[in-house]
Amino acid sequence: AQTVTQSQPEMSVQEAETVTLSCTYDTSESDYYLFWYKQPPSRQMILVIRQEAYKQQNATENRFSVNFQKAAKSFSLKISDSQLGDAAMYFCAYRSAYNNNDMRFGAGTRLTVKP
Amino acid sequence: DAGVIQSPRHEVTEMGQEVTLRCKPISGHDYLFWYRQTMMRGLELLIYFNNNVPIDDSGMPEDRFSAKMPNASFSTLKIQPSEPRDSAVYFCASSYRGEKLFFGSGTQLSVL
């Protein structure tokens, strides 16, 4: 079964600085999707970024980018120019391309942004 | 679109009572999911529907839990009777063709 591991329960970053959140996953499948979701105190789960495993190019969404290393099964999230509003829980998630509805989530990383 | 809408936002009930959580998915989405989030177990998939039909309910903890989707715009998750260990945040999410998952704001359930 696929598993998603986030080894950093908590991270902190100074406002305007850059932070990287780690995520590794375990799978025997060759085609899949990876996601980062943000959960602020409001509780809403917000999709931050999505990566398709067959695409070598790392996904980017404004200040958010990923470092996707397929061979290493690593999918880290980089947040540049951190803002106070980035403070939240961040969840890494894996979804099989063969079973659209088998989405596995990591345990989450709580990000604190210091002013 | 207003996104996935869940109600109530908070629910406090006593052990043994029936609890019904409600969800309105995004219009046009053909998949609907119910998740439960706890500190101990993280996000767990309870059940999902495709075109209003329940496909996989293997995540439903026990017979006290049931879910329905009578039409494309409405789903319920019912717990009867409720127990303190059911206390959690329950999320509804929807997607189109299993692509990006869009979550509601969740229902915080407290069973006393």
Coordinates of N, CA and C in Angstrom, one line a residue, chain B residues 19-79:
Chain B
V19 N -26.6 11.9 14.8 CA -26.0 13.1 14.2 C -26.0 13.0 12.7
T20 N -26.4 14.1 12.1 CA -26.5 14.1 10.6 C -25.6 15.3 10.1
L21 N -24.7 14.9 9.3 CA -23.8 15.9 8.7 C -24.2 16.1 7.2
R22 N -24.1 17.3 6.7 CA -24.7 17.5 5.3 C -23.6 18.1 4.4
C23 N -23.7 17.8 3.1 CA -22.7 18.3 2.2 C -23.4 18.6 0.8
K24 N -23.0 19.7 0.3 CA -23.4 20.1 -1.1 C -22.1 20.2 -1.9
P25 N -21.9 19.3 -2.9 CA -20.7 19.3 -3.6 C -20.7 20.5 -4.7
I26 N -19.6 20.7 -5.3 CA -19.5 21.6 -6.4 C -20.3 21.1 -7.6
S27 N -21.1 22.0 -8.1 CA -21.9 21.6 -9.3 C -21.1 21.1 -10.4
G28 N -21.5 19.9 -10.9 CA -20.8 19.3 -12.1 C -19.8 18.3 -11.7
H29 N -19.5 18.3 -10.4 CA -18.5 17.2 -9.9 C -19.3 15.9 -9.8
D30 N -18.5 14.8 -10.2 CA -19.1 13.5 -10.2 C -18.7 12.6 -9.1
Y31 N -17.7 13.1 -8.3 CA -17.2 12.3 -7.2 C -17.4 13.1 -5.9
L32 N -17.8 12.3 -4.9 CA -18.0 13.0 -3.5 C -17.4 12.0 -2.5
F33 N -16.6 12.7 -1.6 CA -15.9 11.9 -0.6 C -16.2 12.4 0.8
W34 N -16.2 11.5 1.8 CA -16.3 11.9 3.2 C -15.0 11.5 3.9
Y35 N -14.4 12.4 4.5 CA -13.2 12.2 5.3 C -13.4 12.5 6.8
R36 N -12.6 11.9 7.6 CA -12.6 12.2 9.0 C -11.2 12.6 9.4
Q37 N -11.0 13.6 10.2 CA -9.7 14.1 10.6 C -9.6 14.1 12.1
T38 N -8.6 13.3 12.7 CA -8.3 13.3 14.1 C -6.8 13.5 14.3
M39 N -6.5 13.9 15.5 CA -5.1 14.1 15.8 C -4.3 12.8 15.7
M40 N -5.0 11.7 16.1 CA -4.3 10.4 16.2 C -4.1 9.8 14.8
R41 N -5.2 9.9 14.0 CA -5.2 9.1 12.8 C -5.1 10.0 11.5
G42 N -5.0 11.3 11.7 CA -4.9 12.1 10.5 C -6.2 12.1 9.7
L43 N -6.0 12.2 8.4 CA -7.2 12.3 7.5 C -7.5 10.8 7.0
E44 N -8.7 10.4 7.2 CA -9.1 9.0 6.8 C -10.3 9.1 5.8
L45 N -10.2 8.4 4.8 CA -11.3 8.3 3.8 C -12.4 7.4 4.4
L46 N -13.6 7.8 4.5 CA -14.7 7.0 5.1 C -15.4 6.3 4.0
I47 N -15.8 7.1 3.0 CA -16.6 6.6 1.9 C -16.6 7.5 0.7
Y48 N -16.8 7.0 -0.5 CA -16.9 7.9 -1.6 C -18.0 7.4 -2.6
F49 N -18.5 8.4 -3.3 CA -19.6 8.2 -4.3 C -19.1 8.6 -5.7
N50 N -19.6 7.9 -6.7 CA -19.4 8.3 -8.0 C -20.8 8.3 -8.7
N51 N -21.1 9.5 -9.2 CA -22.5 9.7 -9.8 C -23.6 9.2 -8.9
N52 N -23.4 9.6 -7.6 CA -24.4 9.3 -6.6 C -24.4 7.9 -6.0
V53 N -23.6 7.1 -6.6 CA -23.6 5.7 -6.2 C -22.4 5.4 -5.2
P54 N -22.6 4.8 -4.1 CA -21.5 4.5 -3.2 C -20.6 3.5 -3.8
I55 N -19.3 3.8 -3.9 CA -18.4 2.9 -4.5 C -17.6 2.1 -3.5
D56 N -17.1 2.8 -2.5 CA -16.2 2.1 -1.5 C -16.5 2.7 -0.1
D57 N -17.0 1.9 0.7 CA -17.3 2.3 2.1 C -16.5 1.5 3.1
S58 N -15.4 1.0 2.6 CA -14.5 0.2 3.5 C -13.9 1.0 4.7
G59 N -13.9 2.3 4.5 CA -13.4 3.2 5.6 C -14.4 3.5 6.7
M60 N -15.6 3.2 6.5 CA -16.6 3.5 7.5 C -16.3 2.6 8.7
P61 N -16.2 3.3 9.8 CA -15.7 2.5 11.0 C -16.6 1.4 11.5
E62 N -17.9 1.6 11.4 CA -18.8 0.5 11.9 C -20.2 0.8 11.4
D63 N -21.1 -0.1 11.8 CA -22.5 0.0 11.3 C -23.2 1.3 11.8
R64 N -22.6 1.9 12.8 CA -23.3 3.1 13.3 C -23.2 4.3 12.3
F65 N -22.3 4.1 11.4 CA -22.1 5.2 10.3 C -22.8 4.8 9.1
S66 N -23.5 5.7 8.5 CA -24.1 5.5 7.2 C -24.0 6.8 6.3
A67 N -24.0 6.6 5.0 CA -23.9 7.8 4.2 C -24.9 7.6 3.0
K68 N -25.4 8.7 2.5 CA -26.3 8.6 1.4 C -26.1 9.8 0.5
M69 N -26.4 9.6 -0.8 CA -26.3 10.7 -1.8 C -27.6 10.5 -2.7
P70 N -28.7 11.1 -2.3 CA -29.9 11.0 -3.0 C -29.9 11.6 -4.4
N71 N -29.1 12.7 -4.5 CA -29.0 13.3 -5.8 C -27.6 13.9 -6.0
A72 N -27.3 14.5 -7.1 CA -25.9 15.0 -7.4 C -25.5 16.2 -6.6
S73 N -26.5 16.8 -5.9 CA -26.2 18.0 -5.2 C -26.3 17.9 -3.7
F74 N -26.4 16.7 -3.1 CA -26.6 16.6 -1.7 C -26.1 15.2 -1.2
S75 N -25.4 15.3 -0.1 CA -25.1 14.0 0.6 C -25.1 14.2 2.1
T76 N -25.4 13.1 2.8 CA -25.4 13.1 4.3 C -24.6 12.0 4.8
L77 N -24.0 12.3 6.0 CA -23.3 11.3 6.8 C -24.0 11.2 8.1
K78 N -24.4 10.1 8.5 CA -25.2 9.9 9.7 C -24.5 9.0 10.7
I79 N -24.5 9.4 11.9 CA -24.0 8.5 13.0 C -25.1 8.3 14.0

